[in-house]
Coordinates of C-alpha atoms in Angstrom, one line a residue:
X1058 CA 0.0 0.0 0.0
X1059 CA 1.4 3.4 -1.0
X1060 CA 0.5 6.3 1.3
X1061 CA 1.7 9.6 -0.1
X1062 CA 4.1 11.4 2.3
X1063 CA 3.2 14.8 3.6
X1064 CA 4.2 17.4 1.0
X1065 CA 5.4 20.9 1.8
X1066 CA 4.0 23.3 -0.7
X1067 CA 6.6 25.8 -1.9
X1068 CA 4.0 28.5 -1.9
X1069 CA 3.6 28.1 1.8
X1070 CA 7.2 29.3 2.3
X1071 CA 6.3 32.6 0.6
X1072 CA 4.1 35.3 2.0
X1073 CA 1.0 36.6 0.3
X1074 CA 0.1 37.0 -3.4
X1075 CA 3.4 39.0 -4.1
X1076 CA 5.3 35.9 -3.0
X1077 CA 3.3 33.7 -5.3
X1078 CA 3.9 36.0 -8.2
X1079 CA 7.7 36.0 -7.4
X1080 CA 7.7 32.2 -7.4
X1081 CA 6.0 32.1 -10.9
X1082 CA 8.5 34.6 -12.3
X1083 CA 11.5 32.6 -10.9
X1084 CA 10.2 29.3 -12.1
X1085 CA 9.6 30.8 -15.6
X1086 CA 13.2 31.9 -15.7
X1087 CA 14.5 28.4 -14.9
X1088 CA 12.0 26.5 -17.1
X1089 CA 12.1 27.9 -20.7
X1090 CA 8.5 27.0 -21.4
X1091 CA 8.3 29.5 -24.3
X1092 CA 11.2 27.9 -26.0
X1093 CA 9.7 24.4 -25.7
X1094 CA 6.4 25.7 -27.1
X1095 CA 8.2 27.4 -29.9
X1096 CA 10.0 24.1 -30.9
X1097 CA 6.7 22.1 -30.6
X1098 CA 4.9 24.6 -32.9
X1099 CA 7.8 24.6 -35.5
X1100 CA 7.8 20.8 -35.4
X1101 CA 4.1 20.4 -36.0
X1102 CA 4.1 23.0 -38.8
X1103 CA 7.2 21.8 -40.6
X1104 CA 6.5 19.7 -43.8
X1105 CA 10.1 18.7 -44.7
X1106 CA 11.0 15.4 -43.0
X1107 CA 14.7 16.2 -42.5
X1108 CA 14.0 19.6 -40.9
X1109 CA 11.3 18.0 -38.8
X1110 CA 13.8 15.5 -37.3
X1111 CA 16.3 18.4 -36.6
X1112 CA 13.6 20.4 -34.8
X1113 CA 12.7 17.2 -32.8
X1114 CA 16.3 17.0 -31.6
X1115 CA 16.2 20.7 -30.5
X1116 CA 12.9 20.0 -28.7
X1117 CA 14.4 17.0 -26.9
X1118 CA 17.4 19.1 -25.8
X1119 CA 15.2 21.8 -24.4
X1120 CA 13.0 19.3 -22.5
X1121 CA 16.1 18.1 -20.6
X1122 CA 15.8 21.3 -18.6
X1123 CA 12.1 21.1 -17.9
X1124 CA 10.3 18.8 -15.5
X1125 CA 6.9 18.0 -17.2
X1126 CA 5.7 16.2 -14.1
X1127 CA 5.7 19.6 -12.2
X1128 CA 4.2 21.6 -15.0
X1129 CA 0.7 23.0 -14.5
X1130 CA 0.0 23.3 -18.2
X1131 CA 0.1 20.0 -20.2
X1132 CA 2.8 20.0 -22.9
X1133 CA 1.4 17.1 -24.9
X1134 CA -1.2 17.4 -27.6
X1135 CA -2.9 14.7 -29.6
X1136 CA -1.4 16.0 -32.8
X1137 CA 2.1 15.8 -31.3
X1138 CA 1.6 12.2 -30.0
X1139 CA 0.1 11.1 -33.3
X1140 CA 3.1 12.6 -35.2
X1141 CA 5.6 10.9 -32.9
X1142 CA 4.0 7.5 -33.3
X1143 CA 3.8 7.9 -37.1
X1144 CA 7.6 8.3 -37.2
X1145 CA 8.1 5.4 -34.7
X1146 CA 6.0 3.1 -36.9
X1147 CA 8.3 3.5 -39.9
X1148 CA 10.2 0.4 -41.0
X1149 CA 13.5 2.2 -41.2
X1150 CA 14.5 4.8 -38.7
X1151 CA 18.1 5.8 -38.2
X1152 CA 19.5 5.1 -34.6
X1153 CA 19.9 8.8 -33.7
X1154 CA 16.2 9.5 -34.6
X1155 CA 15.2 6.4 -32.6
X1156 CA 17.0 7.7 -29.6
X1157 CA 15.5 11.2 -29.8
X1158 CA 12.0 9.7 -30.3
X1159 CA 12.2 7.3 -27.3
X1160 CA 13.7 10.0 -25.1
X1161 CA 11.0 12.5 -25.9
X1162 CA 8.2 9.9 -25.4
X1163 CA 9.8 8.9 -22.1
X1164 CA 9.7 12.5 -20.9
X1165 CA 6.1 13.1 -21.9
X1166 CA 4.9 9.7 -20.6
X1167 CA 4.3 11.3 -17.2
X1168 CA 1.4 13.2 -18.7
X1169 CA -2.1 11.8 -18.6
X1170 CA -2.9 13.0 -22.1
X1171 CA 0.0 11.0 -23.5
X1172 CA -1.2 7.8 -21.8
X1173 CA -4.8 8.3 -22.8
X1174 CA -3.8 8.4 -26.5
X1175 CA -1.4 5.5 -26.0
X1176 CA -4.0 2.7 -26.5
X1177 CA -5.7 3.8 -29.7
X1178 CA -2.3 4.4 -31.4
X1179 CA -1.1 0.9 -30.6
X1180 CA 1.5 2.4 -28.3
X1181 CA 2.4 -0.9 -26.5
X1182 CA 3.3 -2.7 -29.7
X1183 CA 5.3 0.2 -31.0
X1184 CA 7.3 0.7 -27.8
X1185 CA 8.0 -3.0 -27.3
X1186 CA 9.8 -2.9 -30.7
X1187 CA 12.2 -0.4 -29.1
X1188 CA 13.2 -2.8 -26.3
X1189 CA 16.1 -4.3 -28.3
X1190 CA 17.8 -0.9 -29.0
X1191 CA 16.6 1.2 -26.0
X1192 CA 15.6 -1.2 -23.2
X1193 CA 16.1 1.1 -20.2
X1194 CA 14.2 4.1 -21.7
X1195 CA 11.3 1.8 -23.0
X1196 CA 10.8 0.2 -19.6
X1197 CA 10.7 3.6 -17.8
X1198 CA 8.2 4.8 -20.4
X1199 CA 6.0 1.8 -20.0
X1200 CA 6.2 2.0 -16.2
X1201 CA 4.9 5.6 -16.4
X1202 CA 2.0 4.4 -18.5
X1203 CA 1.3 1.7 -15.8
X1204 CA 1.3 4.3 -13.1
X1205 CA -1.3 6.4 -14.8
X1206 CA -3.4 3.8 -16.6
X1207 CA -3.1 1.1 -13.9
X1208 CA -5.0 -2.2 -14.5
X1209 CA -5.9 -1.2 -18.0
X1210 CA -2.2 -1.0 -18.9
X1211 CA -1.2 -4.2 -17.1
X1212 CA -3.9 -6.2 -19.0
X1213 CA -2.6 -4.9 -22.3
X1214 CA 1.0 -5.7 -21.3
X1215 CA 0.1 -9.2 -20.2
X1216 CA -1.4 -9.9 -23.7
X1217 CA 1.7 -8.4 -25.4
X1218 CA 4.0 -10.8 -23.4
X1219 CA 5.8 -7.9 -21.7
X1220 CA 6.4 -9.7 -18.4
X1221 CA 8.2 -12.8 -19.8
X1222 CA 10.7 -10.3 -21.4
X1223 CA 11.3 -8.7 -18.0
X1224 CA 11.8 -12.0 -16.2
X1225 CA 14.2 -13.2 -18.8
X1226 CA 16.3 -10.0 -18.4
X1227 CA 16.0 -10.3 -14.6
X1228 CA 17.6 -13.7 -14.8
X1229 CA 20.7 -12.3 -16.6
X1230 CA 23.3 -11.6 -13.9
X1231 CA 25.2 -9.2 -16.3
X1232 CA 22.2 -7.0 -16.9
X1233 CA 22.3 -3.5 -15.5
X1234 CA 18.6 -3.0 -16.0
X1235 CA 17.4 -4.8 -12.8
X1236 CA 16.4 -1.6 -11.0
X1237 CA 13.9 -0.4 -13.7
X1238 CA 12.6 -3.9 -14.2
X1239 CA 11.9 -4.4 -10.5
X1240 CA 10.2 -1.0 -10.4
X1241 CA 8.0 -1.9 -13.4
X1242 CA 7.0 -5.2 -11.8
X1243 CA 6.3 -3.5 -8.5
X1244 CA 3.9 -1.0 -10.0
X1245 CA 2.2 -3.7 -12.1
X1246 CA 1.6 -5.8 -9.0
X1247 CA 0.2 -2.8 -7.2
X1248 CA -2.6 -2.6 -9.7
X1249 CA -3.1 -6.2 -11.0
X1250 CA -3.6 -9.5 -9.3
X1251 CA -3.2 -11.2 -12.6
X1252 CA 0.4 -10.0 -12.9
X1253 CA 1.0 -11.2 -9.3
X1254 CA -0.3 -14.7 -10.2
X1255 CA 1.7 -14.8 -13.4
X1256 CA 4.9 -14.0 -11.6
X1257 CA 4.2 -16.6 -8.9
X1258 CA 3.5 -19.2 -11.5
X1259 CA 6.7 -18.3 -13.3
X1260 CA 8.6 -19.2 -10.0
X1261 CA 9.9 -15.7 -9.6
X1262 CA 10.2 -16.0 -5.8
X1263 CA 13.4 -18.1 -6.0
X1264 CA 14.9 -15.6 -8.5
X1265 CA 14.0 -12.7 -6.2
X1266 CA 15.6 -14.4 -3.2
X1267 CA 18.8 -14.9 -5.2
X1268 CA 18.8 -11.3 -6.3
X1269 CA 18.2 -10.1 -2.8
X1270 CA 21.2 -12.0 -1.5
X1271 CA 23.3 -10.6 -4.2
X1272 CA 22.3 -7.0 -3.4
X1273 CA 22.5 -7.6 0.4
X1274 CA 26.1 -8.9 0.0
X1275 CA 27.2 -5.9 -2.0
X1276 CA 25.2 -3.3 0.0
X1277 CA 28.2 -2.2 2.1
X1278 CA 30.3 -1.3 -1.0
X1279 CA 27.5 -0.2 -3.3
X1280 CA 24.2 1.1 -2.0
X1281 CA 21.5 -1.3 -3.1
X1282 CA 18.6 0.0 -0.9
X1283 CA 16.3 0.7 -3.8
X1284 CA 16.7 -2.8 -5.3
X1285 CA 16.2 -4.5 -2.0
X1286 CA 13.2 -2.3 -1.2
X1287 CA 11.5 -3.2 -4.5
X1288 CA 12.2 -6.9 -4.0
X1289 CA 10.5 -6.8 -0.6
X1290 CA 7.5 -4.9 -2.1
X1291 CA 7.1 -7.5 -4.9
X1292 CA 7.4 -10.4 -2.4
X1293 CA 4.8 -8.8 -0.2
X1294 CA 2.2 -8.7 -3.0
X1295 CA 3.0 -12.3 -4.0
X1296 CA 2.7 -13.6 -0.4
X1297 CA -0.5 -11.7 0.2
X1298 CA -2.2 -13.3 -2.8
X1299 CA -0.6 -16.7 -2.5
X1300 CA -0.3 -18.2 1.0
X1301 CA 1.7 -21.1 -0.4
X1302 CA 4.4 -18.7 -1.3
X1303 CA 5.2 -18.2 2.4
X1304 CA 6.4 -21.8 2.6
X1305 CA 9.3 -20.9 0.4
X1306 CA 10.6 -18.5 3.0
X1307 CA 10.3 -21.1 5.8
X1308 CA 12.9 -23.0 3.9
X1309 CA 15.0 -19.8 3.3
X1310 CA 16.0 -18.8 6.8
X1311 CA 19.0 -16.7 5.6
X1312 CA 16.9 -14.1 3.8
X1313 CA 14.6 -13.5 6.8
X1314 CA 17.6 -13.3 9.2
X1315 CA 19.3 -10.8 6.8
X1316 CA 16.2 -8.7 6.6
X1317 CA 16.1 -8.3 10.4
X1318 CA 19.8 -7.6 10.5
X1319 CA 19.3 -5.0 7.7
X1320 CA 16.7 -3.2 9.8
X1321 CA 19.1 -3.1 12.8
X1322 CA 22.1 -2.0 10.8
X1323 CA 20.2 0.7 8.8
X1324 CA 19.0 2.3 12.0
X1325 CA 22.4 2.0 13.7
X1326 CA 24.3 3.4 10.7
X1327 CA 22.0 6.4 10.4
X1328 CA 22.6 7.2 14.1
X1329 CA 26.3 6.7 13.9
X1330 CA 26.8 8.8 10.7
X1331 CA 24.2 11.4 11.7
X1332 CA 22.5 10.7 8.3
X1333 CA 18.8 10.3 7.6
X1334 CA 17.3 6.8 8.1
X1335 CA 16.2 5.1 4.9
X1336 CA 12.6 4.7 5.9
X1337 CA 11.5 3.5 2.4
X1338 CA 13.6 0.4 2.8
X1339 CA 12.5 -0.2 6.4
X1340 CA 8.9 0.3 5.4
X1341 CA 9.0 -2.4 2.7
X1342 CA 10.9 -4.8 4.9
X1343 CA 8.4 -4.5 7.8
X1344 CA 5.4 -4.8 5.4
X1345 CA 6.9 -8.0 4.0
X1346 CA 7.7 -9.4 7.4
X1347 CA 4.1 -8.6 8.5
X1348 CA 2.8 -10.9 5.8
X1349 CA 5.1 -13.7 6.8
X1350 CA 4.0 -13.5 10.5
X1351 CA 0.9 -15.5 9.7
X1352 CA 3.1 -18.5 8.9
X1353 CA 4.1 -20.2 12.2
X1354 CA 7.4 -21.4 10.7
X1355 CA 8.2 -17.9 9.4
X1356 CA 7.4 -16.0 12.6
X1357 CA 9.7 -18.3 14.6
X1358 CA 12.5 -17.5 12.1
X1359 CA 11.8 -13.7 12.2
X1360 CA 12.3 -13.6 16.0
X1361 CA 15.0 -16.3 16.1
X1362 CA 18.1 -14.1 16.4
X1363 CA 16.7 -10.6 17.0
X1364 CA 13.4 -9.0 18.0
X1365 CA 12.3 -6.6 15.3
X1366 CA 9.7 -5.1 17.6
X1367 CA 12.5 -3.7 19.8
X1368 CA 13.6 -1.4 17.0
X1369 CA 10.2 -0.1 16.2
X1370 CA 8.8 2.1 18.9
X1371 CA 11.4 4.8 19.1
X1372 CA 11.6 4.9 15.3
X1373 CA 7.8 5.5 15.1
X1374 CA 8.3 8.7 17.1
X1375 CA 11.4 9.8 15.2
X1376 CA 9.8 9.3 11.8
X1377 CA 6.5 11.1 12.2
X1378 CA 6.9 12.8 8.8
X1379 CA 7.2 9.4 7.0
X1380 CA 3.7 8.0 7.0
X1381 CA 4.7 5.0 4.9
X1382 CA 7.1 3.9 7.7
X1383 CA 4.6 4.5 10.4
X1384 CA 2.0 2.5 8.5
X1385 CA 4.4 -0.4 8.0
X1386 CA 5.5 -0.3 11.7
X1387 CA 2.0 -0.3 12.9
X1388 CA 1.1 -3.1 10.5
X1389 CA 3.8 -5.3 12.1
X1390 CA 2.8 -4.4 15.7
X1391 CA -0.9 -4.9 14.8
X1392 CA -0.2 -8.3 13.2
X1393 CA 1.8 -9.4 16.2
X1394 CA -1.0 -8.4 18.5
X1395 CA -3.7 -10.0 16.4
X1396 CA -1.8 -13.3 16.4
X1397 CA -0.9 -13.0 20.1
X1398 CA 2.8 -12.9 19.3
X1399 CA 4.9 -11.1 21.9
X1400 CA 1.8 -9.3 23.0
X1401 CA 2.8 -9.3 26.6
X1402 CA 6.1 -7.6 25.6
X1403 CA 4.3 -4.9 23.8
X1404 CA 1.9 -4.1 26.6
X1405 CA 4.4 -4.6 29.4
X1406 CA 5.9 -1.2 28.9
X1407 CA 3.6 1.8 29.4
X1408 CA 5.8 3.9 27.1
X1409 CA 5.1 1.6 24.2
X1410 CA 1.4 2.0 24.6
X1411 CA 1.9 5.8 25.0
X1412 CA 3.9 5.9 21.7
X1413 CA 1.1 4.2 19.8
X1414 CA -1.5 6.4 21.4
X1415 CA 0.5 9.6 20.6
X1416 CA 0.4 8.7 17.0
X1417 CA -3.4 9.4 17.1
X1418 CA -2.4 13.0 16.5
X1419 CA -1.6 12.1 12.9
X1420 CA -4.6 13.1 10.8
X1421 CA -4.2 10.5 8.0
X1422 CA -7.3 8.1 8.1
X1423 CA -5.3 5.0 7.0
X1424 CA -2.9 5.6 9.9
X1425 CA -5.7 6.2 12.4
X1426 CA -7.4 3.1 11.2
X1427 CA -4.4 1.0 11.8
X1428 CA -3.6 2.6 15.2
X1429 CA -7.1 1.9 16.4
X1430 CA -6.9 -1.7 15.0
X1431 CA -3.6 -2.2 16.9
X1432 CA -5.0 -0.9 20.2
X1433 CA -8.1 -3.1 19.7
X1434 CA -5.9 -6.2 19.4
X1435 CA -3.8 -5.1 22.4
X1436 CA -7.0 -4.9 24.5
X1437 CA -9.0 -7.7 23.1
X1438 CA -7.9 -10.4 25.5
X1439 CA -9.1 -8.5 28.5
X1440 CA -11.1 -10.3 31.1
X1441 CA -12.4 -9.4 34.6
X1442 CA -9.6 -11.5 36.1
X1443 CA -6.9 -10.1 33.8
X1444 CA -7.3 -6.3 33.4
X1445 CA -3.5 -5.7 32.8
X1446 CA -3.6 -5.0 29.1
X1447 CA -5.9 -1.9 29.4
X1448 CA -4.5 -0.4 32.6
X1449 CA -1.9 1.7 30.7
X1450 CA -4.6 2.8 28.2
X1451 CA -6.9 4.0 31.0
X1452 CA -4.1 5.7 32.8
X1453 CA -3.1 7.5 29.5
X1454 CA -6.8 8.6 29.1
X1455 CA -7.3 6.5 26.0
X1456 CA -11.1 7.0 26.0
X1457 CA -10.7 10.8 25.8
X1458 CA -8.3 10.4 22.9
X1459 CA -10.4 7.8 21.0
X1460 CA -13.7 9.7 21.5
X1461 CA -13.2 12.1 18.5
X1462 CA -12.9 9.1 16.2
X1463 CA -16.5 8.2 17.0
X1464 CA -17.5 11.3 15.1
X1465 CA -15.8 10.4 11.8
X1466 CA -18.3 10.3 9.0
X1467 CA -18.7 6.6 8.0
X1468 CA -18.3 7.0 4.2
X1469 CA -16.3 3.9 3.3
X1470 CA -15.0 0.6 4.7
X1471 CA -11.9 2.3 6.2
X1472 CA -13.9 4.9 8.1
X1473 CA -16.5 2.4 9.3
X1474 CA -13.7 0.0 10.5
X1475 CA -12.1 2.9 12.4
X1476 CA -15.3 3.8 14.2
X1477 CA -16.1 0.1 14.9
X1478 CA -12.7 -0.6 16.3
X1479 CA -12.8 2.6 18.4
X1480 CA -16.0 1.3 19.9
X1481 CA -14.4 -2.0 20.8
X1482 CA -11.5 -0.3 22.5
X1483 CA -13.8 1.7 24.7
X1484 CA -15.9 -1.3 25.5
X1485 CA -12.8 -3.4 26.4
X1486 CA -11.6 -0.7 28.7
X1487 CA -14.9 -0.6 30.5
X1488 CA -15.1 -4.3 31.0
X1489 CA -12.5 -4.6 33.8
X1490 CA -12.2 -1.0 35.0
X1491 CA -14.5 1.0 37.2
X1492 CA -12.4 4.1 36.4
X1493 CA -13.2 3.6 32.6
X1494 CA -16.9 3.2 33.3
X1495 CA -16.8 6.5 35.3
X1496 CA -14.9 8.2 32.5
X1497 CA -17.5 7.3 29.8
X1498 CA -20.2 8.8 32.1
X1499 CA -18.2 12.1 32.6
X1500 CA -17.3 12.4 28.9
X1501 CA -20.9 11.8 27.7
X1502 CA -19.8 8.7 25.8
X1503 CA -22.9 6.7 26.6
X1504 CA -25.1 9.2 24.7
X1505 CA -22.7 9.1 21.8
X1506 CA -22.7 5.2 21.8
X1507 CA -26.5 5.0 21.9
X1508 CA -26.6 7.3 18.9
X1509 CA -24.3 4.9 17.0
X1510 CA -27.0 2.1 17.5
X1511 CA -28.7 3.9 14.6
X1512 CA -25.7 3.6 12.3
X1513 CA -26.2 1.9 8.9
X1514 CA -23.0 -0.3 9.3
X1515 CA -23.8 -3.6 11.0
X1516 CA -20.5 -3.9 12.8
X1517 CA -20.8 -0.4 14.3
X1518 CA -24.3 -1.2 15.6
X1519 CA -23.4 -4.6 17.1
X1520 CA -20.1 -3.4 18.7
X1521 CA -22.0 -0.4 20.2
X1522 CA -24.4 -2.9 21.9
X1523 CA -21.4 -4.9 23.3
X1524 CA -19.7 -1.7 24.4
X1525 CA -22.8 -0.4 26.1
X1526 CA -23.2 -3.7 27.8
X1527 CA -19.9 -3.1 29.5
X1528 CA -20.7 0.5 30.4
X1529 CA -23.9 -0.3 32.2
X1530 CA -22.1 -2.6 34.6
X1531 CA -21.9 0.7 36.5
X1532 CA -25.4 1.3 37.9
X1533 CA -25.0 5.0 37.6
X1534 CA -24.7 4.6 33.8
X1535 CA -28.0 2.7 33.4
X1536 CA -30.4 5.6 33.8
X1537 CA -28.4 7.6 31.1
X1538 CA -28.7 4.6 28.8
X1539 CA -32.4 4.2 29.3
X1540 CA -33.2 7.9 29.2
X1541 CA -31.5 8.2 25.8
X1542 CA -33.8 5.5 24.5
X1543 CA -31.0 2.9 24.4
X1544 CA -33.3 0.0 25.1
X1545 CA -35.6 0.9 22.2
X1546 CA -32.7 1.2 19.8
X1547 CA -31.1 -2.1 21.0
X1548 CA -34.4 -3.9 20.5
X1549 CA -34.1 -3.3 16.8
X1550 CA -31.0 -5.6 16.8
X1551 CA -33.3 -8.4 17.9
X1552 CA -34.6 -8.5 14.3
X1553 CA -31.1 -9.5 13.2
X1554 CA -30.5 -13.1 12.0
X1555 CA -26.9 -12.9 13.1
X1556 CA -26.1 -14.7 16.4
X1557 CA -23.4 -12.1 17.2
X1558 CA -25.9 -9.3 17.2
X1559 CA -28.3 -11.3 19.4
X1560 CA -25.5 -12.2 21.7
X1561 CA -24.6 -8.5 22.2
X1562 CA -28.2 -7.7 23.0
X1563 CA -28.6 -10.6 25.5
X1564 CA -25.3 -9.6 27.2
X1565 CA -26.6 -6.1 27.6
X1566 CA -29.9 -7.4 29.1
X1567 CA -28.0 -9.7 31.4
X1568 CA -25.8 -6.8 32.6
X1569 CA -28.8 -4.5 33.1
X1570 CA -30.4 -7.2 35.2
X1571 CA -27.3 -8.3 37.1
X1572 CA -25.8 -4.9 38.1
X1573 CA -27.3 -2.4 40.4
X1574 CA -30.1 -4.6 41.8
X1575 CA -29.5 -4.0 45.4
X1576 CA -30.0 -0.8 47.4
X1577 CA -29.5 -1.3 51.2
X1578 CA -29.8 -5.0 50.8
X1579 CA -33.1 -4.8 48.8
X1580 CA -34.0 -4.7 45.1
X1581 CA -33.8 -1.1 44.1
X1582 CA -36.7 0.9 42.6
X1583 CA -34.4 1.8 39.7
X1584 CA -33.9 -1.9 38.9
X1585 CA -37.6 -2.7 39.0
X1586 CA -38.3 0.2 36.6
X1587 CA -35.5 -1.0 34.3
X1588 CA -37.1 -4.5 34.1
X1589 CA -40.6 -3.1 33.7
X1590 CA -39.2 -1.3 30.7
X1591 CA -37.8 -4.5 29.3
X1592 CA -41.2 -6.2 29.6
X1593 CA -43.0 -3.2 28.1
X1594 CA -40.7 -3.0 25.0
X1595 CA -40.9 -6.8 24.4
X1596 CA -37.5 -8.0 25.4
X1597 CA -38.7 -10.7 27.8
X1598 CA -41.0 -12.3 25.2
X1599 CA -38.1 -12.3 22.7
X1600 CA -35.8 -14.0 25.2
X1601 CA -38.4 -16.7 25.7
X1602 CA -38.7 -17.2 22.0
X1603 CA -34.9 -17.7 21.7
X1604 CA -35.1 -20.4 24.3
X1605 CA -37.6 -22.3 22.3
X1606 CA -35.5 -22.4 19.1
X1607 CA -32.7 -24.9 18.3
X1608 CA -31.3 -22.3 15.8
X1609 CA -30.1 -20.2 18.8
X1610 CA -28.7 -23.1 20.9
X1611 CA -25.4 -21.3 21.3
X1612 CA -27.2 -18.4 23.1
X1613 CA -28.9 -20.7 25.7
X1614 CA -26.3 -20.3 28.5
X1615 CA -26.3 -16.5 28.4
X1616 CA -30.1 -16.4 28.2
X1617 CA -30.4 -18.7 31.2
X1618 CA -28.0 -16.5 33.0
X1619 CA -30.2 -13.4 32.2
X1620 CA -33.3 -15.1 33.6
X1621 CA -31.4 -16.0 36.8
X1622 CA -31.2 -12.3 37.5
X1623 CA -34.5 -11.3 35.9
X1624 CA -36.2 -13.9 38.1
X1625 CA -36.2 -11.4 41.0
X1626 CA -39.0 -9.5 39.2
X1627 CA -42.4 -10.9 40.3
X1628 CA -44.0 -10.8 36.8
X1629 CA -41.0 -12.7 35.2
X1630 CA -40.9 -15.1 38.1
X1631 CA -44.6 -15.9 37.5
X1632 CA -44.0 -16.3 33.7
X1633 CA -41.2 -18.8 34.4
X1634 CA -43.4 -20.8 36.7
X1635 CA -46.1 -21.1 34.0
X1636 CA -43.5 -22.2 31.4
X1637 CA -42.1 -24.8 33.8
X1638 CA -45.5 -26.2 34.4
X1639 CA -46.2 -26.5 30.7
X1640 CA -42.7 -28.1 30.2
X1641 CA -43.4 -30.7 32.9
X1642 CA -46.7 -31.6 31.2
X1643 CA -45.0 -32.0 27.8
X1644 CA -42.2 -34.1 29.3
X1645 CA -44.7 -36.5 30.7
X1646 CA -46.6 -36.8 27.4
X1647 CA -43.5 -37.6 25.2
X1648 CA -40.8 -40.2 25.0
X1649 CA -38.3 -37.6 23.8
X1650 CA -34.9 -38.1 25.3
X1651 CA -32.9 -35.3 27.0
X1652 CA -34.1 -32.1 28.6
X1653 CA -36.9 -30.0 27.1
X1654 CA -35.4 -26.8 25.7
X1655 CA -38.2 -24.7 27.4
X1656 CA -37.5 -26.0 30.9
X1657 CA -36.0 -23.4 33.4
X1658 CA -34.0 -24.3 36.4
X1659 CA -34.6 -21.9 39.3
X1660 CA -31.6 -23.0 41.3

């Protein structure tokens, strides 16, 4: 996944409109746009073929001083592109003209207009003919088209047998084109699962492992960070789509060990030399290792000699400008937490939890989503007997910091997941902690959570019910929940076919009935009113119907537990007695083996 880094706008360094004008004047002096436009016009108006080629050379020369990717006005026109391809299609072109053509097309391939006209003009077939004479430039050009046209381009290149050519060149140890090939393959895999599958079926993994080892061995004398980074990115895509691929790495301990050592040495070298850390390389390594963690054999190898987690936490704080690295680091921590790998190590130090929570200040939704997911997994194993995981979170006022995320507009899967996971964290904190249940009352979280019961997203609604079930374990929170029509909204979930939704509702009823019953040793007036409300809305009747259905057998225990507490209400006690009488009659009249599902034990 590519998350664009934060970009500083040059305009923001200048003050007011005068500054903006100054910047335009300066950029105009350094980029001779008029000269380029002049050559383009001359070229398109010229009829003589020889003169046309000379002007093309001048145009190519002037383009060397101009970055089209940064230009606000598109340089390319359909007429220009058509003319260039007409020359390129000729059977005989002298080598110098070929070079000028491919260089110009490489430069203008960063423009959307060029790529849009690439397909109707049979651009792929034409450029692939240039591979023999201008391999490097042609690959760069095609990679630019892939970046802009995405899957459409990769499908065309698959049919044109582009990828077998790249693999053949990649197998050549003497080739000096490996870097551009790896980049082209990486961008292709970013947009096309078909390319990933093709590469996997061509046994590219073994080749990439060999190449990685070659670059790793020569890294000290010749910086190979880019190549190693691209290899990791490619392997991440392949392993993500083909789980079987991970087995290859279980049999290749050396590469995994070297990756972990590379992380350590890159961080240590940067500190020693006072240079900037190569976060692009570290990001791609951590993303690749995250994918391998799901294989038990691989995760043992990853942690065999060093613990990659130990390098992460400080780097997250130091690298706050590099969102790609923060994302990769959190992905690794989150995967470890999800798989219960070294979870205790992560939560043992409060400063680690603090570093993750501090990252909530980053406004990027993808980062926020992963932070919340990580915190959810860190708190998920909480039980009443084992509240340790959430203690640092509560102490660091996690509920206060997570609360704004409940107000995100749920527009897509990412935003819905962020809200849903935030709800889970708050609920997990409330389960073991009186302090957390007090916090949600003081911060008006109960009202907010009741509002989320109306959400369109199923997970948000169900997780809200579970979270509220934990909040109302504090008797002081129950009136707030009921006053805000929480029971009426929760009752809607009873219409769900999903057992999880029903389970959340029944847990909530159980907690409403179990907590806050006594006041001076007697059943409180508040409790009686709460249960009256349950009867009025129809909860009790619904609970009875669940008991009579084999479909909801998995809910029996928690429903029985609910009735054990609700039994203190005289109306419900009378209803249970009537059901038991009926159940006894049925049992006497049938030869059915085993207990009748409607029978209630009042022990």
